CSV table of C-alpha atoms in Angstrom, one decimal:
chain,number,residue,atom,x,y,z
Z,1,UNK,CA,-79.7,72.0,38.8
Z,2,UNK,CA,-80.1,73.6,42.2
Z,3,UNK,CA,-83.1,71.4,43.3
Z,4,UNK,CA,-81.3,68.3,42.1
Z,5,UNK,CA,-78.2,69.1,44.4
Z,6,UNK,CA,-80.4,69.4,46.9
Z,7,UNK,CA,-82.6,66.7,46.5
Z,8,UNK,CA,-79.2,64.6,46.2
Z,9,UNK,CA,-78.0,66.3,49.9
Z,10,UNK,CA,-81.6,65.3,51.8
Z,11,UNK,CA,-81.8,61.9,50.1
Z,12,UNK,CA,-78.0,60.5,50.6
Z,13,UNK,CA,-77.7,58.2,53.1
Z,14,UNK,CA,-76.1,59.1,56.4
Z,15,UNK,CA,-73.1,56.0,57.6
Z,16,UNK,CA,-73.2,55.5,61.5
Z,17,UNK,CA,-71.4,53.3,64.1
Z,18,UNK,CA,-74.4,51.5,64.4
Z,19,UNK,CA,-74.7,50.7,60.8
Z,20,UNK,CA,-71.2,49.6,60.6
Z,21,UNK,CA,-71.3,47.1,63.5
Z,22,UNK,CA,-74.3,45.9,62.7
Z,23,UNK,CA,-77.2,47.3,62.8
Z,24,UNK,CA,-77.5,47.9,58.9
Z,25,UNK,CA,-80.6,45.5,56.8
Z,26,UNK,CA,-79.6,46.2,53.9
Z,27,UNK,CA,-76.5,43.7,54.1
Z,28,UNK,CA,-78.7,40.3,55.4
Z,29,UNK,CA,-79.0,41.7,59.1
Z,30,UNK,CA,-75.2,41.2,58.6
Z,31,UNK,CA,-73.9,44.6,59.1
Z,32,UNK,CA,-70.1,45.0,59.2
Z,33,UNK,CA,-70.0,41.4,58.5
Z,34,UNK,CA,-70.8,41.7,55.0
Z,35,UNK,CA,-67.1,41.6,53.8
Z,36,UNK,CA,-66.7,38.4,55.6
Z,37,UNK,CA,-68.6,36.7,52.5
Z,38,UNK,CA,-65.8,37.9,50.0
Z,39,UNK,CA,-63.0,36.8,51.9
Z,40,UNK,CA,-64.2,33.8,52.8
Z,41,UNK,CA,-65.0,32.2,49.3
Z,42,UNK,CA,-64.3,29.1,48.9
Z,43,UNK,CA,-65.4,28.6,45.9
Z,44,UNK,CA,-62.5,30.3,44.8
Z,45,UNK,CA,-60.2,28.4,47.8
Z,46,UNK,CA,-61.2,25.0,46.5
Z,47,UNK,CA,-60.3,25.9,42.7
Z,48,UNK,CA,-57.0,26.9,44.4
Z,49,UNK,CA,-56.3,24.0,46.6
Z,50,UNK,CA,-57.3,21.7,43.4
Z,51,UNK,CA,-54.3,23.3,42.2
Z,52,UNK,CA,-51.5,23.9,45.0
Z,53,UNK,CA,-52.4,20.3,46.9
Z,54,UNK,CA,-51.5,17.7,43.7
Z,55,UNK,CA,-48.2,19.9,43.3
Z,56,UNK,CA,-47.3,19.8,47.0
Z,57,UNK,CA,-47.6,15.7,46.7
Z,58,UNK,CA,-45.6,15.4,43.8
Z,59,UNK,CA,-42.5,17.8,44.9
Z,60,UNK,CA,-42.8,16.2,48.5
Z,61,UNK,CA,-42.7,12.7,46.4
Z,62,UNK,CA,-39.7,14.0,44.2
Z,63,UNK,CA,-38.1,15.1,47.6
Z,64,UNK,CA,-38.5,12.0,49.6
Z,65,UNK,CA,-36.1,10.4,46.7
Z,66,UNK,CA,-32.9,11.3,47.9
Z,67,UNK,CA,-34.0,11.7,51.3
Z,68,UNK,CA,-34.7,7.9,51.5
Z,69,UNK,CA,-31.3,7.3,50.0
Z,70,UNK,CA,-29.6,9.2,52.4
Z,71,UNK,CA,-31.8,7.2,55.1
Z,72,UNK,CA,-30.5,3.8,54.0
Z,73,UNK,CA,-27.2,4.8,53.5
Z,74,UNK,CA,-27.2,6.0,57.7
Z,75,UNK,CA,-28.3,2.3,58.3
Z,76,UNK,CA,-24.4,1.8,57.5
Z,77,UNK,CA,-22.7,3.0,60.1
Z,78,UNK,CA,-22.3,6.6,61.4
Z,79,UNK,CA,-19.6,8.0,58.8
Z,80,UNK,CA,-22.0,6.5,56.2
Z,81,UNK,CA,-25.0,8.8,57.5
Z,82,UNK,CA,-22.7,11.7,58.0
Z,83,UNK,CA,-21.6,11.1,54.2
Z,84,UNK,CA,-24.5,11.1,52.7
Z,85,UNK,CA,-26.2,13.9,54.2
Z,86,UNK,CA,-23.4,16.3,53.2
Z,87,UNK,CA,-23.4,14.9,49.8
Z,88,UNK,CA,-26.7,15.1,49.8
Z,89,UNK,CA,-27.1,18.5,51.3
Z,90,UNK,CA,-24.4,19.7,48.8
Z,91,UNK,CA,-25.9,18.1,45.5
Z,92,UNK,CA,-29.3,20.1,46.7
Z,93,UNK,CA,-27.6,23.5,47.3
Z,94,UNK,CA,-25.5,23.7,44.2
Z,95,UNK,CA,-27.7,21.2,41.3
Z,96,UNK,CA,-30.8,20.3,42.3
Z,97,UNK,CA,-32.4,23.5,43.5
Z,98,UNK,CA,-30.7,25.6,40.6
Z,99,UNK,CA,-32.4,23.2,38.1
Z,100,UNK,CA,-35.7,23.9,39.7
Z,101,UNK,CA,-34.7,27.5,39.1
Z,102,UNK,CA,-33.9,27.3,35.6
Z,103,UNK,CA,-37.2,25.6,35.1
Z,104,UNK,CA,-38.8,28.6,36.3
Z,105,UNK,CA,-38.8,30.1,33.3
Z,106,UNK,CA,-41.3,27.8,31.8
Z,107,UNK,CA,-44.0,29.4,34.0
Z,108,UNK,CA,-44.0,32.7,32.5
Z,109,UNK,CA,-43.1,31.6,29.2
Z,110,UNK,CA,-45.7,28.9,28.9
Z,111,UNK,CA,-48.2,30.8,30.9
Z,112,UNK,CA,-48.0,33.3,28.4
Z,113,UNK,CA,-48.0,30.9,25.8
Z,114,UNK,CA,-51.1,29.2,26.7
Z,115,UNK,CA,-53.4,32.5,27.8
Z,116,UNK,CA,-52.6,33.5,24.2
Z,117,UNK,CA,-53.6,30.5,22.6
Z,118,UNK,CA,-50.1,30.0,21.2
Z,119,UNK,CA,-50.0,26.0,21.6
Z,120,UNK,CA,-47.4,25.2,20.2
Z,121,UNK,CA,-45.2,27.4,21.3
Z,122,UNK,CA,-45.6,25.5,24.6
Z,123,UNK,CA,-43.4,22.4,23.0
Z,124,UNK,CA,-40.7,25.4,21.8
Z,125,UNK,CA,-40.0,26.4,25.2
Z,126,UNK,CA,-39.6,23.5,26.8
Z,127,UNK,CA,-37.0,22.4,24.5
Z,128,UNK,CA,-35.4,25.7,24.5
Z,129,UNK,CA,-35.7,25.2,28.5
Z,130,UNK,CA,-34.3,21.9,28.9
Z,131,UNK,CA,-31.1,22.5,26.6
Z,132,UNK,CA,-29.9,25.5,29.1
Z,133,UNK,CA,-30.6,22.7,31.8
Z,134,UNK,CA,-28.2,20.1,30.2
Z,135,UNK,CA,-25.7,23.2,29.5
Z,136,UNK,CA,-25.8,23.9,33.4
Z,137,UNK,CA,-26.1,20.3,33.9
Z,138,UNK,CA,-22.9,19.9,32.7
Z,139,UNK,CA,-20.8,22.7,34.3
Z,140,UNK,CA,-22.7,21.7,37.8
Z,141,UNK,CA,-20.9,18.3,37.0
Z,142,UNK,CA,-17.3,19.2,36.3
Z,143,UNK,CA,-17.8,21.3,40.0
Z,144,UNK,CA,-19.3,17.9,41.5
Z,145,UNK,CA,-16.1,16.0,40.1
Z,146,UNK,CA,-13.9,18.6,42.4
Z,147,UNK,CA,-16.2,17.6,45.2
Z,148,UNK,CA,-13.4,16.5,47.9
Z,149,UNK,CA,-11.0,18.8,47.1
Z,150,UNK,CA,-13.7,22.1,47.7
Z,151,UNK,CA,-15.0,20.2,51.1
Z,152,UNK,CA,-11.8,20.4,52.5
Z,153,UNK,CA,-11.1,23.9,51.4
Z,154,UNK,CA,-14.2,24.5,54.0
Z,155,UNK,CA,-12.9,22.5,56.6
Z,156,UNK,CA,-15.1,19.1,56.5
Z,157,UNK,CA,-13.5,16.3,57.9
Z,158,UNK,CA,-11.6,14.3,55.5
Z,159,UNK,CA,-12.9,10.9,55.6
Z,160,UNK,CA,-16.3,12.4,55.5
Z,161,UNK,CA,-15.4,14.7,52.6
Z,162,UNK,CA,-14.0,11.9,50.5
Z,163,UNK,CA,-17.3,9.3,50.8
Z,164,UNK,CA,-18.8,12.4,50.1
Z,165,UNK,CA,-17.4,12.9,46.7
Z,166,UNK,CA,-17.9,9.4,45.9
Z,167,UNK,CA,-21.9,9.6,46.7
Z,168,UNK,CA,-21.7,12.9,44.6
Z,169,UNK,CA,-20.5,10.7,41.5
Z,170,UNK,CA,-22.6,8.4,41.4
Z,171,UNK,CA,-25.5,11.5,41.9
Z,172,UNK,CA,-24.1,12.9,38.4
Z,173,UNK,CA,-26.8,10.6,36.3
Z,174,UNK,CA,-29.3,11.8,38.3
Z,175,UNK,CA,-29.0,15.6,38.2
Z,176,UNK,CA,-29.5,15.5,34.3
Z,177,UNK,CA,-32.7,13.3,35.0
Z,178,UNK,CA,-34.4,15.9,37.7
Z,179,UNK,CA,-33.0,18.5,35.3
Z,180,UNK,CA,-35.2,17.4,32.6
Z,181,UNK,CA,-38.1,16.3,35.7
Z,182,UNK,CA,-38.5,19.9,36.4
Z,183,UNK,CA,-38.8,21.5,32.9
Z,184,UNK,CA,-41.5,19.0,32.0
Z,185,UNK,CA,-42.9,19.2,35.5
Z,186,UNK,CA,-43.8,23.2,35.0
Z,187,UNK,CA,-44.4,22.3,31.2
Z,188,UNK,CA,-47.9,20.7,32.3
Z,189,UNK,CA,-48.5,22.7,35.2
Z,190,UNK,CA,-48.9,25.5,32.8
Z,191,UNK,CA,-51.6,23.6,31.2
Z,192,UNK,CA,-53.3,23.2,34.8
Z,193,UNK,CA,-52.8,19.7,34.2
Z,194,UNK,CA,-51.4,18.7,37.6
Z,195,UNK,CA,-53.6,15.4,39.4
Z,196,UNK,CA,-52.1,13.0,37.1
Z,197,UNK,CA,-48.2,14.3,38.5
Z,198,UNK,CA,-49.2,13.2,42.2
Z,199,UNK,CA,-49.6,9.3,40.3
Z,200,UNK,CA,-46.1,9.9,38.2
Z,201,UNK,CA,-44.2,11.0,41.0
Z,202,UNK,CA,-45.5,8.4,43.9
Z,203,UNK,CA,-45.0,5.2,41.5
Z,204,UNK,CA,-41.2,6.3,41.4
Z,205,UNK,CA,-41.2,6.5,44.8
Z,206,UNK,CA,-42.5,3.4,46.0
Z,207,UNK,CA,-39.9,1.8,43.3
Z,208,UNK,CA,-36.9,3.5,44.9
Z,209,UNK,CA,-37.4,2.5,48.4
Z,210,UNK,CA,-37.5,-1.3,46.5
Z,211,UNK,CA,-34.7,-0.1,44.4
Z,212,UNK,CA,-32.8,1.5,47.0
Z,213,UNK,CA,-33.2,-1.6,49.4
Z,214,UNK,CA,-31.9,-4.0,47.0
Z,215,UNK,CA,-28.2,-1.9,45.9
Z,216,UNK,CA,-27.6,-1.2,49.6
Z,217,UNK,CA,-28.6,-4.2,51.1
Z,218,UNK,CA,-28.4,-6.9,48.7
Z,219,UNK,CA,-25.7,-6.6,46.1
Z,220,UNK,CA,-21.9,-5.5,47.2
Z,221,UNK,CA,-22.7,-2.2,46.0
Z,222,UNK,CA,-23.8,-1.1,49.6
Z,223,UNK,CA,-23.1,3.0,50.0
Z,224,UNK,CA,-22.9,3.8,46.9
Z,225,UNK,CA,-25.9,2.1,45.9
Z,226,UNK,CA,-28.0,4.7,47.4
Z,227,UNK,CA,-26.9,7.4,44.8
Z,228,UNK,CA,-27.3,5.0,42.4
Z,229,UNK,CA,-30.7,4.3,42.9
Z,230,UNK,CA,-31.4,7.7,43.2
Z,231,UNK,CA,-30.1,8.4,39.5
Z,232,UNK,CA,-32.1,5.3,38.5
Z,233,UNK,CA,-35.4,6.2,40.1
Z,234,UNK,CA,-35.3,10.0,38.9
Z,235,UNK,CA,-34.7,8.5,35.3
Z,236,UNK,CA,-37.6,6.2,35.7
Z,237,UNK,CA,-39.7,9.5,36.7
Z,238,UNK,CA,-38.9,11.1,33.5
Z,239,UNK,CA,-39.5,8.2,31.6
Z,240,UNK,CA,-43.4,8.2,32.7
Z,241,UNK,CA,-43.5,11.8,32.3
Z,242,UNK,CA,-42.0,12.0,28.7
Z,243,UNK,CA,-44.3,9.0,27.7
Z,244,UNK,CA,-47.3,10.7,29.4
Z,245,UNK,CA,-46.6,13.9,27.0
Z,246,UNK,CA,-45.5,11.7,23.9
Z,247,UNK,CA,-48.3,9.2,23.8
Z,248,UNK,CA,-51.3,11.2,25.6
Z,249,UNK,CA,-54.0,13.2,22.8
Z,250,UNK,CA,-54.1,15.6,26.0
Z,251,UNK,CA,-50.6,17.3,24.2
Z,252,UNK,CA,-51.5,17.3,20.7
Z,253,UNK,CA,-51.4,20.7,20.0
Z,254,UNK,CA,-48.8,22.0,22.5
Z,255,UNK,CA,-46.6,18.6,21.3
Z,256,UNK,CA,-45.5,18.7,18.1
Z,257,UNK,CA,-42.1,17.3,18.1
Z,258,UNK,CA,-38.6,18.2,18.8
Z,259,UNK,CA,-37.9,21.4,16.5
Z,260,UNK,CA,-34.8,23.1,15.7
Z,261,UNK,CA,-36.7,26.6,16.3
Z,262,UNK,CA,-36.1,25.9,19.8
Z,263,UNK,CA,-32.7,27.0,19.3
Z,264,UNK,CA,-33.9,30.7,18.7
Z,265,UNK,CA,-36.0,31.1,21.9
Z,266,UNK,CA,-32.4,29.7,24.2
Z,267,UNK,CA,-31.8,33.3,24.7
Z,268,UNK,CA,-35.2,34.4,26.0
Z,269,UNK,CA,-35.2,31.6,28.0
Z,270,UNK,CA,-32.2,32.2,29.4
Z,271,UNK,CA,-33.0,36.0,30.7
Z,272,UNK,CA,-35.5,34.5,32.5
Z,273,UNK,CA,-33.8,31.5,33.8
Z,274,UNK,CA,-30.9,33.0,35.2
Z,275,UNK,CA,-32.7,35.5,37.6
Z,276,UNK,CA,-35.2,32.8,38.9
Z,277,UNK,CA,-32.2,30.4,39.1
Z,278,UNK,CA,-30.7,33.0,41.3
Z,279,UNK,CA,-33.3,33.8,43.5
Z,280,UNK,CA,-34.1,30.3,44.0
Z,281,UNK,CA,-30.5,29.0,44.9
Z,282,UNK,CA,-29.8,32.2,47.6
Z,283,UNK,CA,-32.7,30.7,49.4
Z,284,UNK,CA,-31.1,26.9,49.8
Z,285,UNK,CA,-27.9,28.7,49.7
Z,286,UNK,CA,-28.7,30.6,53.2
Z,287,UNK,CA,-30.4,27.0,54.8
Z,288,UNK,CA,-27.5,25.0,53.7
């Protein structure tokens, strides 16, 4: 045992400054450098931007909706842009970006769900997942109905505050479609299916700036055909999207219907809904 120790002490190798920075052979004449080659992988970076890049065009897509909306509705006049851009700006803050919330849920449920080869409980969850959306949906739209009267309890100018609450109404429609846009959005992003989104969410898109053009600036609709259209393109977007999963053999086994088991996972859902509604809400809360 003795001659082994010290065998071990004369044999092990002795770390200097000059093998460090880079004077070692033993890492490709690299030295210190070595690490370099782990961090920089990009294998790894390219299976990761194959990922993060199609979802960055589709929510960018989804976002331009109302934004382009708003941006026919300031060709109006100035009480018009003002209008919009609060309603806007309040529809995002207090529906739209606690629907993305809500949907959160899916990505821990179905990630799960997926990594443990449980397919079909994929299709569960997103049913259990889109009826606490249309619950919230609903509450969200009785506190869009007070619109006006809750503007001017924070001081907004009342002419402004009242074509606010007007855009608001006719937004209504439209928060139940992204409601539903989200759940199935994160529904096929857990199944790493996310190139073909960039194509669902652009053709909307390109349709609402048509869409948009013709209520505002064609028919006698005029401001309040840009909510409009933003109701009708967000329901054309989940149209393609609910057709994609009901007609595509990519979905057969984590598809199987509408079920009423989904009523028994509401609950689990829900405890994971809330807190990622939450989180997600403070943050546009704070930037609003």
């Amino acid at each position: 045992m003795r001659s082994i120790i010290e065998m071990t002490e004369n044999t092990a190798p002795v770390i200097t400054m000059a093998n460090v920075e880079g004077g070692g052979h033993g890492n490709g004449g690299c030295g210190g450098c070595w690490w370099w080659k782990k961090v920089l992988d990009w294998g790894e970076a390219k299976i990761q931007i194959s990922f993060s890049l199609p979802m960055l065009l589709t929510n960018v897509a989804y976002y331009c909706i109302p934004l382009v909306s708003v941006m026919f509705a300031g060709h109006l006049g100035e009480a018009e842009l003002a209008a919009s851009n609060l309603a806007n700006s309040w529809a995002t803050v207090t529906g739209l970006s606690f629907m993305v919330g809500l949907s959160g849920a899916l990505e821990t449920l179905c990630g799960q769900g997926y990594g443990a080869k449980l397919y079909r409980m994929l299709g569960i969850y997103l049913q259990s997942s889109c009826l606490i959306s249309i619950f919230f949906s609903i509450l969200i739209s009785i506190i869009w109905v007070f619109t006006e009267p809750i503007l001017l309890l924070l001081h907004q100018d009342p002419k402004i505050s009242k074509m606010s609450a007007l855009y608001i109404k006719y937004l209504i429609p439209g928060l139940f479609a992204y409601c539903l846009l989200q759940n199935i959005l994160r529904f096929l992003q857990t199944q790493s299916i996310v190139a073909p989104l960039v194509i669902f969410s652009l053709i909307p898109l390109i349709l609402h700036i048509g869409i948009t053009y013709v209520l505002v600036r064609v028919t006698s609709l005029a401001f309040i055909g840009a909510p409009i259209a933003v109701s009708i393109s967000l329901w054309i977007a989940v149209i393609m999207l609910a057709g994609y999963v009901l007609f595509s053999k990519r979905f057969k086994v984590t598809w199987n219907g509408f079920s009423k088991e989904s009523f028994k996972h509401v609950v689990t859902c829900l405890k994971l809904a809330l807190p990622s509604a939450a989180m997600v809400w403070w943050v546009f809360l704070e930037l609003f």
